[in-house]
mmCIF file of C-alpha atoms in Angstrom:
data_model
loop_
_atom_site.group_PDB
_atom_site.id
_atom_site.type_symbol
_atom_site.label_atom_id
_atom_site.label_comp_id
_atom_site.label_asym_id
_atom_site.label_seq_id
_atom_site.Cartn_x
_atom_site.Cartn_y
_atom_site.Cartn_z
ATOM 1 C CA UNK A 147 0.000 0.000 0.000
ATOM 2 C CA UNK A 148 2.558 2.594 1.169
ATOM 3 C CA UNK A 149 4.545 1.613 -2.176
ATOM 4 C CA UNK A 150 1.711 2.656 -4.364
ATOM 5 C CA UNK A 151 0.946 5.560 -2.740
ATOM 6 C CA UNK A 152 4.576 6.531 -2.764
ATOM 7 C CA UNK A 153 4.491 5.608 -6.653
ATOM 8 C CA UNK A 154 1.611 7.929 -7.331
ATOM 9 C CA UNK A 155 3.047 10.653 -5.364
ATOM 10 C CA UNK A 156 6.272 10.696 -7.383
ATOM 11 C CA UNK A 157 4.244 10.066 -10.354
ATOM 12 C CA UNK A 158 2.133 13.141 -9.773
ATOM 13 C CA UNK A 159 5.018 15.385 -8.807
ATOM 14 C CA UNK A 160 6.901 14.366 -12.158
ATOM 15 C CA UNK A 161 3.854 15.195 -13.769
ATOM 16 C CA UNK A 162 3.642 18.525 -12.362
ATOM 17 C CA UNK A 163 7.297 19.891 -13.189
ATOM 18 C CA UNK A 164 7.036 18.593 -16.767
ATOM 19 C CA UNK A 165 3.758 20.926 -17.046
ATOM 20 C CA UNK A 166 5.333 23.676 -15.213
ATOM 21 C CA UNK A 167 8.516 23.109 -17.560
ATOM 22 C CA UNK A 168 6.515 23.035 -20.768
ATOM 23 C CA UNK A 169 4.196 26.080 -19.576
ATOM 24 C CA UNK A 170 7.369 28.354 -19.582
ATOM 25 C CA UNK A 171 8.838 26.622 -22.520
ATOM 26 C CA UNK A 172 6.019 26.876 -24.961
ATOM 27 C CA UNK A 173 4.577 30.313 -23.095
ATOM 28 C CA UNK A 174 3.488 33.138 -25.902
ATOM 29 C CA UNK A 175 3.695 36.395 -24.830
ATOM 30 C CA UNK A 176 0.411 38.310 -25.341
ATOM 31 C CA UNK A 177 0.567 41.900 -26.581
ATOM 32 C CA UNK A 178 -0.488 44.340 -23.545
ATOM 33 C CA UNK A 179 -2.656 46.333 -25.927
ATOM 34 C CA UNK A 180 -5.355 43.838 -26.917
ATOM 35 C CA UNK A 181 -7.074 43.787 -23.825
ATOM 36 C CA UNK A 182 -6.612 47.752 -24.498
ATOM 37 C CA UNK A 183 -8.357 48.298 -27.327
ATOM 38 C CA UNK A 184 -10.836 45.080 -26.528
ATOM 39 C CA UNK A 185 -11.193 47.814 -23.377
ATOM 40 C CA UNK A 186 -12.012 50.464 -26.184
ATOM 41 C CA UNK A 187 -14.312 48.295 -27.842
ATOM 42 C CA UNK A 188 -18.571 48.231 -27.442
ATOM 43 C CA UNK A 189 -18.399 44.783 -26.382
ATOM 44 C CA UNK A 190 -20.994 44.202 -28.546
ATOM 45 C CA UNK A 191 -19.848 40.596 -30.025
ATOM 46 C CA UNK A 192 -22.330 41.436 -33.205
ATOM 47 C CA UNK A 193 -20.217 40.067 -36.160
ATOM 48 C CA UNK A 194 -20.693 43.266 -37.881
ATOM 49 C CA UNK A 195 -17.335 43.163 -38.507
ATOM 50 C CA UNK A 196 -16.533 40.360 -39.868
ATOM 51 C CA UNK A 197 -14.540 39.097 -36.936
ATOM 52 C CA UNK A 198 -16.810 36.557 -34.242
ATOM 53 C CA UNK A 199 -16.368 38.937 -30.990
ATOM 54 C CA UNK A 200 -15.149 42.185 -30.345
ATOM 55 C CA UNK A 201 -11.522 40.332 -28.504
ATOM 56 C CA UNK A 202 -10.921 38.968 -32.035
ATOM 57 C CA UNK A 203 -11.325 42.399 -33.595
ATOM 58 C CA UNK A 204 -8.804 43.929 -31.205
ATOM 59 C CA UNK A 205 -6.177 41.188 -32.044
ATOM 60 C CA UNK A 206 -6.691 41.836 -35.657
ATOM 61 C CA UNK A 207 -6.560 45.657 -35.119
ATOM 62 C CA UNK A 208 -3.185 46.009 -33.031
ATOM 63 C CA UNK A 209 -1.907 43.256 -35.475
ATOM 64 C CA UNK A 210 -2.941 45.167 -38.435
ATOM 65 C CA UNK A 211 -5.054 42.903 -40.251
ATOM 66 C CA UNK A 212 -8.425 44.939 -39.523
ATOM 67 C CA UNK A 213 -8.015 48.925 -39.972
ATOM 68 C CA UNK A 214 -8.719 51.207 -36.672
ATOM 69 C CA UNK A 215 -12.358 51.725 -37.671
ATOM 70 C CA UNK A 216 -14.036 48.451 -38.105
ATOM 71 C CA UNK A 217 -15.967 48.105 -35.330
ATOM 72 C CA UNK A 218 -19.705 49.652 -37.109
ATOM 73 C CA UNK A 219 -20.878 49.902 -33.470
ATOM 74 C CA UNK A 220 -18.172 52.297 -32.548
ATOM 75 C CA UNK A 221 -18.423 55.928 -32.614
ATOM 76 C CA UNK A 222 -15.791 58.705 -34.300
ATOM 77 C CA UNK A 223 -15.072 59.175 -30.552
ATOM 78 C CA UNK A 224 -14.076 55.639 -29.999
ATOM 79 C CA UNK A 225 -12.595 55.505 -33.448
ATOM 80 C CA UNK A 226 -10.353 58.216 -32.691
ATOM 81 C CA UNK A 227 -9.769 56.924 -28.947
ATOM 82 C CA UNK A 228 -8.024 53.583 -30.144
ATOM 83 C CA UNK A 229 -6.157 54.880 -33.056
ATOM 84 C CA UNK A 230 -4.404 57.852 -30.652
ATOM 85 C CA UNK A 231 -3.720 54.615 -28.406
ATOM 86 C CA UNK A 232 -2.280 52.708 -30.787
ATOM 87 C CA UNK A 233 -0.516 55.510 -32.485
ATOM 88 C CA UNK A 234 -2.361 55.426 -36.245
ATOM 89 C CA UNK A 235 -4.135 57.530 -38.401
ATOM 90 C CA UNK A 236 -8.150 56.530 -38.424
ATOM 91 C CA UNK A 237 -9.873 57.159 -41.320
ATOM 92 C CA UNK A 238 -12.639 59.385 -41.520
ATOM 93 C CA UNK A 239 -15.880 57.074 -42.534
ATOM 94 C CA UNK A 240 -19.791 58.075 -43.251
ATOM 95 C CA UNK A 241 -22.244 56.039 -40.969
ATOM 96 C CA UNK A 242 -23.690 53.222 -43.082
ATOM 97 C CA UNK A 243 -27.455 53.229 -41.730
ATOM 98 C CA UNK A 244 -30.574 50.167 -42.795
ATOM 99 C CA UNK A 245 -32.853 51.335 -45.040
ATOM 100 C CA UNK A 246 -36.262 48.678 -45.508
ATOM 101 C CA UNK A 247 -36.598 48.619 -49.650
ATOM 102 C CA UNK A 248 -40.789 48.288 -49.285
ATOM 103 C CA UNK A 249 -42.976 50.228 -48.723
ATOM 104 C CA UNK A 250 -45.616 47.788 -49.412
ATOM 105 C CA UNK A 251 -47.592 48.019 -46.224
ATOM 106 C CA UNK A 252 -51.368 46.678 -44.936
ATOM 107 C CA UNK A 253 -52.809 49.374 -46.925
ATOM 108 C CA UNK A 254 -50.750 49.164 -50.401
ATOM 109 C CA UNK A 255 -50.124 45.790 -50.684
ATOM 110 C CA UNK A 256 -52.593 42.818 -51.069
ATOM 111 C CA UNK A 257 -52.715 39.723 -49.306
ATOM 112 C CA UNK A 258 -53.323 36.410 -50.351
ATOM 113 C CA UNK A 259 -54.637 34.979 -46.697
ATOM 114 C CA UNK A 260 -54.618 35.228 -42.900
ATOM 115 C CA UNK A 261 -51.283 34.371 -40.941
ATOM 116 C CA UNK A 262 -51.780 32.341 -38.061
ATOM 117 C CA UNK A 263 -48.397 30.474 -37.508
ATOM 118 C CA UNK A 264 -45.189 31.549 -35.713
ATOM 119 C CA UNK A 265 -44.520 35.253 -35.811
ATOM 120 C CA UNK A 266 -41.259 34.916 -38.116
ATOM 121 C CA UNK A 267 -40.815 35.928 -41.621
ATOM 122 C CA UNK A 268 -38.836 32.290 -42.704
ATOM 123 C CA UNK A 269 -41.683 30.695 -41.490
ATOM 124 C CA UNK A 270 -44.688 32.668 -43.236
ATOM 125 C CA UNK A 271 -42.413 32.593 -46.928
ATOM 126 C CA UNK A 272 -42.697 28.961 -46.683
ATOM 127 C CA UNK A 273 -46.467 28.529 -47.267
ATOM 128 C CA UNK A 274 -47.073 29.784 -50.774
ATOM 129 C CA UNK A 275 -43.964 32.500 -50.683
ATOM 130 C CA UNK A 276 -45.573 34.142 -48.170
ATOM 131 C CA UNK A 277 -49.129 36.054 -47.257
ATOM 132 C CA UNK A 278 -48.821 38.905 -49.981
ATOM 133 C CA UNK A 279 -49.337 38.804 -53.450
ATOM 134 C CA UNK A 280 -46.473 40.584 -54.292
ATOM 135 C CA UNK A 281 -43.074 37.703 -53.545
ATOM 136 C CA UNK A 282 -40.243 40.064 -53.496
ATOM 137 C CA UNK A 283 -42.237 42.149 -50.651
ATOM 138 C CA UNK A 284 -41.981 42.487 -46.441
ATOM 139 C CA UNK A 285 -43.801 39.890 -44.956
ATOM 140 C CA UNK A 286 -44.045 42.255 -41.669
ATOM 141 C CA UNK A 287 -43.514 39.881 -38.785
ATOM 142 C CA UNK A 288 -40.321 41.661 -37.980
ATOM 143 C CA UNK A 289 -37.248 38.731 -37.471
ATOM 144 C CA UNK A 290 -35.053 42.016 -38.367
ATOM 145 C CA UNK A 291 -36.873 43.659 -35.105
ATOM 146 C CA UNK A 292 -35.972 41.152 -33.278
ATOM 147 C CA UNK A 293 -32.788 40.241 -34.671
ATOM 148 C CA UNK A 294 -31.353 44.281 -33.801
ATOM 149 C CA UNK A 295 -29.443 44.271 -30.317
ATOM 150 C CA UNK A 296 -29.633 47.896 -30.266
ATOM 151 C CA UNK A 297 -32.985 48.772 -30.355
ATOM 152 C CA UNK A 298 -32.942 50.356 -33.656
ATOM 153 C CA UNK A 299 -35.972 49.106 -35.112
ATOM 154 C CA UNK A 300 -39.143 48.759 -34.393
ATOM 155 C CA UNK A 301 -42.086 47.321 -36.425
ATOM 156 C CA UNK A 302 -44.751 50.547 -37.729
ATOM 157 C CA UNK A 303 -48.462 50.188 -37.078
ATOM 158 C CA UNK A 304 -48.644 49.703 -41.099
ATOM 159 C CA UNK A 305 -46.714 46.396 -40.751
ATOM 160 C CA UNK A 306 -43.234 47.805 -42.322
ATOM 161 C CA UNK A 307 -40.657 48.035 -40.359
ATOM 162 C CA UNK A 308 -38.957 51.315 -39.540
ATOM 163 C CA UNK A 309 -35.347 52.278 -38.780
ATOM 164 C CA UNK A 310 -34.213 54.685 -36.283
ATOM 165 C CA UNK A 311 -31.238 56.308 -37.889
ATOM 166 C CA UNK A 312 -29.899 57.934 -34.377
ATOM 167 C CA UNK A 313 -29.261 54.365 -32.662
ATOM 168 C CA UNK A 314 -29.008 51.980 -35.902
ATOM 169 C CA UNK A 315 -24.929 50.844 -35.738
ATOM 170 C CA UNK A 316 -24.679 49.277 -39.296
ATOM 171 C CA UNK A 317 -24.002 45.613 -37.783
ATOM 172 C CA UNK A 318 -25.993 43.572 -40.115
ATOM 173 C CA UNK A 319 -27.613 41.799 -38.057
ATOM 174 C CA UNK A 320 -30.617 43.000 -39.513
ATOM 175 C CA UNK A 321 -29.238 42.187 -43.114
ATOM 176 C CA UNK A 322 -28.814 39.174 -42.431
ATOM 177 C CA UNK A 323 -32.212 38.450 -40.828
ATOM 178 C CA UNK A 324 -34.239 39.447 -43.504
ATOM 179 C CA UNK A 325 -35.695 36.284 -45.684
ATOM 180 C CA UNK A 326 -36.027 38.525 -49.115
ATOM 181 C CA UNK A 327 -32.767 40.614 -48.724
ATOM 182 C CA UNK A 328 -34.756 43.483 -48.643
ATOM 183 C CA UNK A 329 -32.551 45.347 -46.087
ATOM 184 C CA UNK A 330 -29.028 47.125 -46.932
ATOM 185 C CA UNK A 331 -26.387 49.544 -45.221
ATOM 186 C CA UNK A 332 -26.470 52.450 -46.948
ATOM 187 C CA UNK A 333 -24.364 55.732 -46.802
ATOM 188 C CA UNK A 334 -26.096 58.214 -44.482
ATOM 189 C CA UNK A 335 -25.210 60.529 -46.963
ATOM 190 C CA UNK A 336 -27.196 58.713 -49.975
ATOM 191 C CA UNK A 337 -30.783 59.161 -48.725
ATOM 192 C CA UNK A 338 -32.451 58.331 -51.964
ATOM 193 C CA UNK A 339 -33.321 54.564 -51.995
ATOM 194 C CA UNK A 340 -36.072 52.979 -54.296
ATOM 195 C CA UNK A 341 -38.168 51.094 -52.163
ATOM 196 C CA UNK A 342 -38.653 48.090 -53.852
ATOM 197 C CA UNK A 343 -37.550 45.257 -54.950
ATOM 198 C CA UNK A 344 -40.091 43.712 -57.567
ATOM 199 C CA UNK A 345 -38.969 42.703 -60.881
ATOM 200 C CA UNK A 346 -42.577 41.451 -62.152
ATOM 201 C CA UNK A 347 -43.697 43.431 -64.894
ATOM 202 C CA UNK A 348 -45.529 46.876 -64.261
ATOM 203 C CA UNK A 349 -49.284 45.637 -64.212
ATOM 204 C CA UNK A 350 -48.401 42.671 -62.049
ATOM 205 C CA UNK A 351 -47.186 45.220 -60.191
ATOM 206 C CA UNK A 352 -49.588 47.068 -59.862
ATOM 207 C CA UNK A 353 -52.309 43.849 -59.360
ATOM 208 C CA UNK A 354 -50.025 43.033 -55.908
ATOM 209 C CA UNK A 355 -49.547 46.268 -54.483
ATOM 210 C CA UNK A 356 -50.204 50.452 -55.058
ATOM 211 C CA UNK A 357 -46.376 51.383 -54.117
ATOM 212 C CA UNK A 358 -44.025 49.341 -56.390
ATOM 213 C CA UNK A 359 -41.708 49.908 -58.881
ATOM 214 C CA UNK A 360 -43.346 49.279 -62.285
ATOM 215 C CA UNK A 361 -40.854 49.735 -64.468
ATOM 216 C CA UNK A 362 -41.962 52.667 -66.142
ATOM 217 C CA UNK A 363 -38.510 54.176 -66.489
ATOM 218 C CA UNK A 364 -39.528 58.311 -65.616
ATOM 219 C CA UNK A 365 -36.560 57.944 -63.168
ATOM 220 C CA UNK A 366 -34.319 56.921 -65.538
ATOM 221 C CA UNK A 367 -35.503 59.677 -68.463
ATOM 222 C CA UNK A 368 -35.508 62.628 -66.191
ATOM 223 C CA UNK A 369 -32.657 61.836 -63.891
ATOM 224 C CA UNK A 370 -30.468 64.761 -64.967
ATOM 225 C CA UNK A 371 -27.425 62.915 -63.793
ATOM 226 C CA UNK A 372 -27.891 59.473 -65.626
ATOM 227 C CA UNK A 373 -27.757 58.035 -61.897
ATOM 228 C CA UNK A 374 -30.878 55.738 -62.752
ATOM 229 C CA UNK A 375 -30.987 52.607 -64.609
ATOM 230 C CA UNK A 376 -34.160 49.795 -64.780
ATOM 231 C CA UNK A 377 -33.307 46.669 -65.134
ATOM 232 C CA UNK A 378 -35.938 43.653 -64.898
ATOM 233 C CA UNK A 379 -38.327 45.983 -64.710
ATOM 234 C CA UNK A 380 -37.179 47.697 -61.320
ATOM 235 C CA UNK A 381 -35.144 51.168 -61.058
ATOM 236 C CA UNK A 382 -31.503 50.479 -59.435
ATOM 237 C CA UNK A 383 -30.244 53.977 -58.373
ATOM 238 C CA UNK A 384 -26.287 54.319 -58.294
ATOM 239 C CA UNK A 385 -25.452 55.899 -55.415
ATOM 240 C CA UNK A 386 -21.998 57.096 -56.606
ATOM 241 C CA UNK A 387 -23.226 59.288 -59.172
ATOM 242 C CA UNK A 388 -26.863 60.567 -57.518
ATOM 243 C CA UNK A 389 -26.852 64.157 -56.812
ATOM 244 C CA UNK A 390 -29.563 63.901 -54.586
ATOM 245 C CA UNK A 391 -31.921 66.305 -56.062
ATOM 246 C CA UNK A 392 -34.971 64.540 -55.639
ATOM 247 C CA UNK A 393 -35.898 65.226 -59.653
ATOM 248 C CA UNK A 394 -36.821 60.786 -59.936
ATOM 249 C CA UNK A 395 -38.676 61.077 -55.900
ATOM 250 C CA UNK A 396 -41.170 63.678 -57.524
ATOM 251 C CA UNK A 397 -41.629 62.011 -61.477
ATOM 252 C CA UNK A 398 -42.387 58.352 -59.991
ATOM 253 C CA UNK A 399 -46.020 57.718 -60.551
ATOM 254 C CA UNK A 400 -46.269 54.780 -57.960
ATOM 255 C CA UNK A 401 -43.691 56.836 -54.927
ATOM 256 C CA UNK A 402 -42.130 53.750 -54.636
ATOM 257 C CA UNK A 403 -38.945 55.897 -54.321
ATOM 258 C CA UNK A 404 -38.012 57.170 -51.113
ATOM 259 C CA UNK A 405 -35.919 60.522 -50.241
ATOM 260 C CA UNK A 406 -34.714 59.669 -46.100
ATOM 261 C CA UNK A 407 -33.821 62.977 -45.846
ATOM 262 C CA UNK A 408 -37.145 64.431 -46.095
ATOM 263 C CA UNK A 409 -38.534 62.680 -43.527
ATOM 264 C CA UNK A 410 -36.196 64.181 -40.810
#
């Protein structure tokens, strides 16, 4: 008995200073300044930028592989915070903000029946592509809503759901919530958006709901800039060359194009 014991003793204590050797001879010294700028950081852990937690984005930022201002949840403030830390130049960026491309709400678009299952939009696109006529259209039971962890969406009494541009943080989550891909980041500073995404042809357009894009192309003539193209039937808007004078938000017969910044 006492021979075993003293066997597993030495056993164990052999064990021990080969673990203790190998901890100090494999040890990898971890930069300081991660925990830092993981400090800095929202602590979000969103994904919105590419990286799967904000302590993987500060690695990648003090090792250079992600630039000073990829963190969409951060401010300029914060921005400017780590790259005085870290001793680099940050880039001066324009907030990305979600804009919702439909319009098509309870009282422009048509459904085909009553909803009664879960309150998710995968779920309702399943049974006959959804309860609306029109396919490419908000379904209105809000997974983006509840897929935002900063309370920068809500869904409107109409059924759409509406952004609020103040606390939206450009993470995506939204984005990637959405069934139809009906949601994109957009410059703050390109506030004209056409709010659809239909490709049917204008009168099965117009059979499915008041608001859509029917192809008519009196964007596309009377944009003074050539901004405007319409392909498969639906008006695609290039936001590098849009002036922003609102000429194509005033000739569109159907308003299915949208000017954010006269709603503020």
């Amino acid at each position: 008995m006492i021979a075993a014991v003293m066997t597993m003793a030495v056993t164990g204590l052999i064990a021990g200073l080969g673990l203790m050797y190998a901890s100090k001879k494999f040890h990898v010294q971890k930069d300081e300044r991660i925990e830092t700028v993981n400090g800095m950081l929202p602590a979000a852990n969103c994904g919105g930028c590419g990286f799967p937690g904000c302590g993987a984005l500060a690695e990648a930022i003090v090792n250079g592989k992600a630039p000073v201002n990829a963190c969409p949840v951060c401010s300029r403030e914060m921005v400017q915070q780590i790259a005085e830390y870290l001793g680099l130049t940050a880039d001066s960026t324009i907030k990305k903000v979600a804009r919702v491309r439909c319009m098509g709400n309870c009282d422009s678009a048509v459904e085909k029946y009553n909803y009664y299952g879960p309150r998710d939009c995968h779920s309702i696109v399943l049974l006959s592509g959804g309860n609306k006529l029109c396919t490419y259209g908000c379904v209105g039971e809000g997974s983006c809503v509840k897929a935002c962890n900063f309370d920068a969406m809500h869904m409107g009494n109409d059924g759409i759901p509406v952004v609020n541009e103040e606390k939206c943080c450009s993470c995506g989550l939204c984005v990637k919530a959405c069934p139809r891909n009906l949601i994109v980041l957009i410059s703050e500073d390109r506030p004209v958006v056409v709010s659809c995404m239909s490709k049917d042809k204008g009168p099965e357009v117009k059979k499915a709901c008041s608001v859509g894009c029917i192809g008519c192309k009196m964007c596309e003539k009377k944009c003074p800039v050539g901004a405007i193209d319409v392909d498969s039937f639906l008006a695609k808007i290039d936001p590098a060359v849009c002036n922003v004078c609102g000429v194509c938000v005033d000739v569109c017969p159907t308003k299915a194009i949208k000017n954010y910044s006269r709603t503020k």
